[in-house]
């Protein structure tokens, strides 16, 4: 059930996600990886991919916060909040990497966040099995994007690769967790809609 306290906390989390520097408990995955020389073309491509990943984590953070707000089972709510924290770490990793490469974060992040928060809250209202199913499918699709980025990133950009690889490991773990907790398989039209929405984000965030 929604209550005023939860809404206030959710609003505060949203402001922190968009305006504050993200924190990480774990060490940065690229902490011990040496920086390498990239051509301007390679650097621009790496910036675009890592900006996509950062915006994707903004969306994931909002989705989980929205889902946790409307989750019925306290255990499901706790797992969603735990996943949201790990996504916060991903925000810290990708944000720093974009800055190291000399790029900027997407100016559309507030839009991505707002839409994803609403979508997550709606998924939670459908019931926990659909809530978890939505989480599992989201992470499955994100994992696919991260695998593509591992192939597209410049071969010598070991720092970005280390970050993306750890993100992939975490995302697959979230997907497996959701399925183990009873997540339902989403209908094909819903999956397709999610894929099309994801394409819109990736194609836009690469440049803006």
C-alpha positions as protocol buffer text, in pm:
chain_id: "A"
residue {
  index: 1
  type: UNK
  ca { x: 0 y: 0 z: 0 }
}
residue {
  index: 2
  type: UNK
  ca { x: 124 y: 349 z: -83 }
}
residue {
  index: 3
  type: UNK
  ca { x: 156 y: 596 z: 201 }
}
residue {
  index: 4
  type: UNK
  ca { x: 283 y: 950 z: 235 }
}
residue {
  index: 5
  type: UNK
  ca { x: 612 y: 845 z: 395 }
}
residue {
  index: 6
  type: UNK
  ca { x: 693 y: 611 z: 107 }
}
residue {
  index: 7
  type: UNK
  ca { x: 612 y: 882 z: -147 }
}
residue {
  index: 8
  type: UNK
  ca { x: 834 y: 1135 z: 29 }
}
residue {
  index: 9
  type: UNK
  ca { x: 1119 y: 885 z: 49 }
}
residue {
  index: 10
  type: UNK
  ca { x: 1069 y: 799 z: -318 }
}
residue {
  index: 11
  type: UNK
  ca { x: 1078 y: 1167 z: -415 }
}
residue {
  index: 12
  type: UNK
  ca { x: 1398 y: 1213 z: -216 }
}
residue {
  index: 13
  type: UNK
  ca { x: 1557 y: 914 z: -388 }
}
residue {
  index: 14
  type: UNK
  ca { x: 1464 y: 1058 z: -725 }
}
residue {
  index: 15
  type: UNK
  ca { x: 1631 y: 1390 z: -648 }
}
residue {
  index: 16
  type: UNK
  ca { x: 1941 y: 1211 z: -521 }
}
residue {
  index: 17
  type: UNK
  ca { x: 1956 y: 990 z: -830 }
}
residue {
  index: 18
  type: UNK
  ca { x: 1939 y: 1288 z: -1067 }
}
residue {
  index: 19
  type: UNK
  ca { x: 2125 y: 1556 z: -875 }
}
residue {
  index: 20
  type: UNK
  ca { x: 2370 y: 1391 z: -635 }
}
residue {
  index: 21
  type: UNK
  ca { x: 2692 y: 1206 z: -701 }
}
residue {
  index: 22
  type: UNK
  ca { x: 2620 y: 834 z: -688 }
}
residue {
  index: 23
  type: UNK
  ca { x: 2808 y: 631 z: -426 }
}
residue {
  index: 24
  type: UNK
  ca { x: 2953 y: 282 z: -440 }
}
residue {
  index: 25
  type: UNK
  ca { x: 3038 y: 40 z: -162 }
}
residue {
  index: 26
  type: UNK
  ca { x: 3225 y: -197 z: -387 }
}
residue {
  index: 27
  type: UNK
  ca { x: 3550 y: -91 z: -548 }
}
residue {
  index: 28
  type: UNK
  ca { x: 3526 y: 48 z: -899 }
}
residue {
  index: 29
  type: UNK
  ca { x: 3567 y: -249 z: -1135 }
}
residue {
  index: 30
  type: UNK
  ca { x: 3833 y: -60 z: -1333 }
}
residue {
  index: 31
  type: UNK
  ca { x: 4021 y: 59 z: -1024 }
}
residue {
  index: 32
  type: UNK
  ca { x: 4334 y: -143 z: -1100 }
}
residue {
  index: 33
  type: UNK
  ca { x: 4308 y: -123 z: -1479 }
}
residue {
  index: 34
  type: UNK
  ca { x: 4549 y: 108 z: -1657 }
}
residue {
  index: 35
  type: UNK
  ca { x: 4421 y: 382 z: -1887 }
}
residue {
  index: 36
  type: UNK
  ca { x: 4510 y: 333 z: -2253 }
}
residue {
  index: 37
  type: UNK
  ca { x: 4538 y: 567 z: -2549 }
}
residue {
  index: 38
  type: UNK
  ca { x: 4228 y: 600 z: -2767 }
}
residue {
  index: 39
  type: UNK
  ca { x: 4184 y: 781 z: -3096 }
}
residue {
  index: 40
  type: UNK
  ca { x: 3927 y: 1061 z: -3101 }
}
residue {
  index: 41
  type: UNK
  ca { x: 3686 y: 838 z: -3293 }
}
residue {
  index: 42
  type: UNK
  ca { x: 3729 y: 552 z: -3046 }
}
residue {
  index: 43
  type: UNK
  ca { x: 3691 y: 788 z: -2751 }
}
residue {
  index: 44
  type: UNK
  ca { x: 3368 y: 938 z: -2887 }
}
residue {
  index: 45
  type: UNK
  ca { x: 3226 y: 591 z: -2945 }
}
residue {
  index: 46
  type: UNK
  ca { x: 3321 y: 477 z: -2594 }
}
residue {
  index: 47
  type: UNK
  ca { x: 3164 y: 793 z: -2447 }
}
residue {
  index: 48
  type: UNK
  ca { x: 2842 y: 730 z: -2637 }
}
residue {
  index: 49
  type: UNK
  ca { x: 2819 y: 369 z: -2520 }
}
residue {
  index: 50
  type: UNK
  ca { x: 2898 y: 450 z: -2158 }
}
residue {
  index: 51
  type: UNK
  ca { x: 2647 y: 739 z: -2165 }
}
residue {
  index: 52
  type: UNK
  ca { x: 2384 y: 489 z: -2283 }
}
residue {
  index: 53
  type: UNK
  ca { x: 2479 y: 260 z: -1995 }
}
residue {
  index: 54
  type: UNK
  ca { x: 2451 y: 546 z: -1745 }
}
residue {
  index: 55
  type: UNK
  ca { x: 2106 y: 645 z: -1875 }
}
residue {
  index: 56
  type: UNK
  ca { x: 2004 y: 280 z: -1865 }
}
residue {
  index: 57
  type: UNK
  ca { x: 2099 y: 270 z: -1499 }
}
residue {
  index: 58
  type: UNK
  ca { x: 1896 y: 587 z: -1436 }
}
residue {
  index: 59
  type: UNK
  ca { x: 1599 y: 400 z: -1582 }
}
residue {
  index: 60
  type: UNK
  ca { x: 1672 y: 86 z: -1380 }
}
residue {
  index: 61
  type: UNK
  ca { x: 1700 y: 288 z: -1059 }
}
residue {
  index: 62
  type: UNK
  ca { x: 1363 y: 450 z: -1128 }
}
residue {
  index: 63
  type: UNK
  ca { x: 1199 y: 122 z: -1228 }
}
residue {
  index: 64
  type: UNK
  ca { x: 1304 y: -52 z: -908 }
}
residue {
  index: 65
  type: UNK
  ca { x: 1203 y: 240 z: -692 }
}
residue {
  index: 66
  type: UNK
  ca { x: 862 y: 248 z: -859 }
}
residue {
  index: 67
  type: UNK
  ca { x: 822 y: -128 z: -830 }
}
residue {
  index: 68
  type: UNK
  ca { x: 923 y: -125 z: -463 }
}
residue {
  index: 69
  type: UNK
  ca { x: 664 y: 144 z: -391 }
}
residue {
  index: 70
  type: UNK
  ca { x: 378 y: -76 z: -509 }
}
residue {
  index: 71
  type: UNK
  ca { x: 511 y: -425 z: -430 }
}
residue {
  index: 72
  type: UNK
  ca { x: 280 y: -624 z: -204 }
}
residue {
  index: 73
  type: UNK
  ca { x: 520 y: -878 z: -52 }
}
residue {
  index: 74
  type: UNK
  ca { x: 771 y: -724 z: 194 }
}
residue {
  index: 75
  type: UNK
  ca { x: 1038 y: -971 z: 74 }
}
residue {
  index: 76
  type: UNK
  ca { x: 985 y: -866 z: -288 }
}
residue {
  index: 77
  type: UNK
  ca { x: 1006 y: -503 z: -180 }
}
residue {
  index: 78
  type: UNK
  ca { x: 1332 y: -571 z: 3 }
}
residue {
  index: 79
  type: UNK
  ca { x: 1486 y: -747 z: -298 }
}
residue {
  index: 80
  type: UNK
  ca { x: 1385 y: -463 z: -527 }
}
residue {
  index: 81
  type: UNK
  ca { x: 1543 y: -209 z: -295 }
}
residue {
  index: 82
  type: UNK
  ca { x: 1861 y: -418 z: -283 }
}
residue {
  index: 83
  type: UNK
  ca { x: 1871 y: -431 z: -664 }
}
residue {
  index: 84
  type: UNK
  ca { x: 1815 y: -56 z: -676 }
}
residue {
  index: 85
  type: UNK
  ca { x: 2119 y: -3 z: -455 }
}
residue {
  index: 86
  type: UNK
  ca { x: 2336 y: -211 z: -689 }
}
residue {
  index: 87
  type: UNK
  ca { x: 2207 y: -1 z: -978 }
}
residue {
  index: 88
  type: UNK
  ca { x: 2321 y: 307 z: -781 }
}
residue {
  index: 89
  type: UNK
  ca { x: 2671 y: 164 z: -782 }
}
residue {
  index: 90
  type: UNK
  ca { x: 2645 y: 121 z: -1158 }
}
residue {
  index: 91
  type: UNK
  ca { x: 2553 y: 490 z: -1180 }
}
residue {
  index: 92
  type: UNK
  ca { x: 2872 y: 579 z: -994 }
}
residue {
  index: 93
  type: UNK
  ca { x: 3088 y: 360 z: -1217 }
}
residue {
  index: 94
  type: UNK
  ca { x: 2946 y: 474 z: -1549 }
}
residue {
  index: 95
  type: UNK
  ca { x: 2929 y: 841 z: -1450 }
}
residue {
  index: 96
  type: UNK
  ca { x: 3295 y: 850 z: -1355 }
}
residue {
  index: 97
  type: UNK
  ca { x: 3398 y: 669 z: -1671 }
}
residue {
  index: 98
  type: UNK
  ca { x: 3208 y: 910 z: -1898 }
}
residue {
  index: 99
  type: UNK
  ca { x: 3380 y: 1200 z: -1723 }
}
residue {
  index: 100
  type: UNK
  ca { x: 3722 y: 1035 z: -1749 }
}
residue {
  index: 101
  type: UNK
  ca { x: 3671 y: 1002 z: -2123 }
}
residue {
  index: 102
  type: UNK
  ca { x: 3582 y: 1372 z: -2146 }
}
residue {
  index: 103
  type: UNK
  ca { x: 3211 y: 1327 z: -2216 }
}
residue {
  index: 104
  type: UNK
  ca { x: 2886 y: 1443 z: -2058 }
}
residue {
  index: 105
  type: UNK
  ca { x: 2586 y: 1259 z: -1922 }
}
residue {
  index: 106
  type: UNK
  ca { x: 2253 y: 1260 z: -2105 }
}
residue {
  index: 107
  type: UNK
  ca { x: 2056 y: 1583 z: -2060 }
}
residue {
  index: 108
  type: UNK
  ca { x: 1740 y: 1372 z: -2094 }
}
residue {
  index: 109
  type: UNK
  ca { x: 1802 y: 1172 z: -1775 }
}
residue {
  index: 110
  type: UNK
  ca { x: 1515 y: 1346 z: -1588 }
}
residue {
  index: 111
  type: UNK
  ca { x: 1280 y: 1234 z: -1865 }
}
residue {
  index: 112
  type: UNK
  ca { x: 1409 y: 877 z: -1860 }
}
residue {
  index: 113
  type: UNK
  ca { x: 1375 y: 870 z: -1480 }
}
residue {
  index: 114
  type: UNK
  ca { x: 1018 y: 1003 z: -1467 }
}
residue {
  index: 115
  type: UNK
  ca { x: 888 y: 764 z: -1731 }
}
residue {
  index: 116
  type: UNK
  ca { x: 1061 y: 463 z: -1578 }
}
residue {
  index: 117
  type: UNK
  ca { x: 936 y: 544 z: -1228 }
}
residue {
  index: 118
  type: UNK
  ca { x: 577 y: 553 z: -1351 }
}
residue {
  index: 119
  type: UNK
  ca { x: 624 y: 230 z: -1544 }
}
residue {
  index: 120
  type: UNK
  ca { x: 775 y: 56 z: -1243 }
}
residue {
  index: 121
  type: UNK
  ca { x: 491 y: 166 z: -1015 }
}
residue {
  index: 122
  type: UNK
  ca { x: 238 y: 39 z: -1269 }
}
residue {
  index: 123
  type: UNK
  ca { x: 416 y: -298 z: -1290 }
}
residue {
  index: 124
  type: UNK
  ca { x: 397 y: -329 z: -912 }
}
residue {
  index: 125
  type: UNK
  ca { x: 25 y: -260 z: -913 }
}
residue {
  index: 126
  type: UNK
  ca { x: -31 y: -560 z: -1141 }
}
residue {
  index: 127
  type: UNK
  ca { x: 86 y: -797 z: -867 }
}
residue {
  index: 128
  type: UNK
  ca { x: 416 y: -938 z: -749 }
}
residue {
  index: 129
  type: UNK
  ca { x: 449 y: -1216 z: -1007 }
}
residue {
  index: 130
  type: UNK
  ca { x: 418 y: -963 z: -1290 }
}
residue {
  index: 131
  type: UNK
  ca { x: 632 y: -715 z: -1101 }
}
residue {
  index: 132
  type: UNK
  ca { x: 910 y: -974 z: -1077 }
}
residue {
  index: 133
  type: UNK
  ca { x: 851 y: -1086 z: -1435 }
}
residue {
  index: 134
  type: UNK
  ca { x: 896 y: -729 z: -1552 }
}
residue {
  index: 135
  type: UNK
  ca { x: 1219 y: -705 z: -1354 }
}
residue {
  index: 136
  type: UNK
  ca { x: 1350 y: -1029 z: -1502 }
}
residue {
  index: 137
  type: UNK
  ca { x: 1273 y: -925 z: -1860 }
}
residue {
  index: 138
  type: UNK
  ca { x: 1420 y: -579 z: -1807 }
}
residue {
  index: 139
  type: UNK
  ca { x: 1745 y: -724 z: -1680 }
}
residue {
  index: 140
  type: UNK
  ca { x: 1753 y: -982 z: -1958 }
}
residue {
  index: 141
  type: UNK
  ca { x: 1728 y: -709 z: -2219 }
}
residue {
  index: 142
  type: UNK
  ca { x: 1982 y: -490 z: -2040 }
}
residue {
  index: 143
  type: UNK
  ca { x: 2219 y: -785 z: -2031 }
}
residue {
  index: 144
  type: UNK
  ca { x: 2183 y: -820 z: -2406 }
}
residue {
  index: 145
  type: UNK
  ca { x: 2273 y: -454 z: -2457 }
}
residue {
  index: 146
  type: UNK
  ca { x: 2576 y: -487 z: -2232 }
}
residue {
  index: 147
  type: UNK
  ca { x: 2699 y: -788 z: -2428 }
}
residue {
  index: 148
  type: UNK
  ca { x: 2669 y: -584 z: -2747 }
}
residue {
  index: 149
  type: UNK
  ca { x: 2866 y: -303 z: -2587 }
}
residue {
  index: 150
  type: UNK
  ca { x: 3143 y: -543 z: -2488 }
}
residue {
  index: 151
  type: UNK
  ca { x: 3174 y: -626 z: -2856 }
}
residue {
  index: 152
  type: UNK
  ca { x: 3155 y: -263 z: -2971 }
}
residue {
  index: 153
  type: UNK
  ca { x: 3386 y: -95 z: -2719 }
}
residue {
  index: 154
  type: UNK
  ca { x: 3742 y: -34 z: -2846 }
}
residue {
  index: 155
  type: UNK
  ca { x: 3947 y: -344 z: -2780 }
}
residue {
  index: 156
  type: UNK
  ca { x: 4208 y: -148 z: -2584 }
}
residue {
  index: 157
  type: UNK
  ca { x: 3953 y: 30 z: -2362 }
}
residue {
  index: 158
  type: UNK
  ca { x: 3999 y: -216 z: -2079 }
}
residue {
  index: 159
  type: UNK
  ca { x: 3864 y: 25 z: -1815 }
}
residue {
  index: 160
  type: UNK
  ca { x: 3522 y: 60 z: -1979 }
}
residue {
  index: 161
  type: UNK
  ca { x: 3516 y: -313 z: -2047 }
}
residue {
  index: 162
  type: UNK
  ca { x: 3580 y: -398 z: -1682 }
}
residue {
  index: 163
  type: UNK
  ca { x: 3287 y: -181 z: -1575 }
}
residue {
  index: 164
  type: UNK
  ca { x: 3047 y: -321 z: -1835 }
}
residue {
  index: 165
  type: UNK
  ca { x: 3146 y: -681 z: -1754 }
}
residue {
  index: 166
  type: UNK
  ca { x: 3068 y: -637 z: -1382 }
}
residue {
  index: 167
  type: UNK
  ca { x: 2741 y: -463 z: -1467 }
}
residue {
  index: 168
  type: UNK
  ca { x: 2646 y: -758 z: -1686 }
}
residue {
  index: 169
  type: UNK
  ca { x: 2717 y: -1001 z: -1402 }
}
residue {
  index: 170
  type: UNK
  ca { x: 2497 y: -800 z: -1165 }
}
residue {
  index: 171
  type: UNK
  ca { x: 2210 y: -763 z: -1413 }
}
residue {
  index: 172
  type: UNK
  ca { x: 2195 y: -1136 z: -1487 }
}
residue {
  index: 173
  type: UNK
  ca { x: 2197 y: -1198 z: -1113 }
}
residue {
  index: 174
  type: UNK
  ca { x: 1895 y: -970 z: -1074 }
}
residue {
  index: 175
  type: UNK
  ca { x: 1711 y: -1150 z: -1353 }
}
residue {
  index: 176
  type: UNK
  ca { x: 1779 y: -1493 z: -1201 }
}
residue {
  index: 177
  type: UNK
  ca { x: 1667 y: -1368 z: -859 }
}
residue {
  index: 178
  type: UNK
  ca { x: 1337 y: -1240 z: -998 }
}
residue {
  index: 179
  type: UNK
  ca { x: 1262 y: -1569 z: -1172 }
}
residue {
  index: 180
  type: UNK
  ca { x: 1351 y: -1773 z: -863 }
}
residue {
  index: 181
  type: UNK
  ca { x: 1107 y: -1563 z: -660 }
}
residue {
  index: 182
  type: UNK
  ca { x: 821 y: -1646 z: -896 }
}
residue {
  index: 183
  type: UNK
  ca { x: 842 y: -1390 z: -1173 }
}
residue {
  index: 184
  type: UNK
  ca { x: 599 y: -1462 z: -1457 }
}
residue {
  index: 185
  type: UNK
  ca { x: 695 y: -1474 z: -1824 }
}
residue {
  index: 186
  type: UNK
  ca { x: 571 y: -1155 z: -1988 }
}
residue {
  index: 187
  type: UNK
  ca { x: 347 y: -1166 z: -2299 }
}
residue {
  index: 188
  type: UNK
  ca { x: 530 y: -1121 z: -2631 }
}
residue {
  index: 189
  type: UNK
  ca { x: 368 y: -780 z: -2708 }
}
residue {
  index: 190
  type: UNK
  ca { x: 495 y: -644 z: -2375 }
}
residue {
  index: 191
  type: UNK
  ca { x: 846 y: -767 z: -2446 }
}
residue {
  index: 192
  type: UNK
  ca { x: 837 y: -609 z: -2791 }
}
residue {
  index: 193
  type: UNK
  ca { x: 719 y: -277 z: -2648 }
}
residue {
  index: 194
  type: UNK
  ca { x: 1005 y: -285 z: -2397 }
}
residue {
  index: 195
  type: UNK
  ca { x: 1253 y: -354 z: -2679 }
}
residue {
  index: 196
  type: UNK
  ca { x: 1124 y: -64 z: -2887 }
}
residue {
  index: 197
  type: UNK
  ca { x: 1138 y: 173 z: -2589 }
}
residue {
  index: 198
  type: UNK
  ca { x: 1491 y: 57 z: -2516 }
}
residue {
  index: 199
  type: UNK
  ca { x: 1596 y: 130 z: -2874 }
}
residue {
  index: 200
  type: UNK
  ca { x: 1461 y: 483 z: -2843 }
}
residue {
  index: 201
  type: UNK
  ca { x: 1669 y: 541 z: -2531 }
}
residue {
  index: 202
  type: UNK
  ca { x: 1990 y: 392 z: -2670 }
}
residue {
  index: 203
  type: UNK
  ca { x: 1974 y: 579 z: -2999 }
}
residue {
  index: 204
  type: UNK
  ca { x: 1902 y: 909 z: -2823 }
}
residue {
  index: 205
  type: UNK
  ca { x: 2135 y: 880 z: -2525 }
}
residue {
  index: 206
  type: UNK
  ca { x: 2430 y: 792 z: -2751 }
}
residue {
  index: 207
  type: UNK
  ca { x: 2426 y: 1151 z: -2880 }
}
residue {
  index: 208
  type: UNK
  ca { x: 2235 y: 1363 z: -2625 }
}
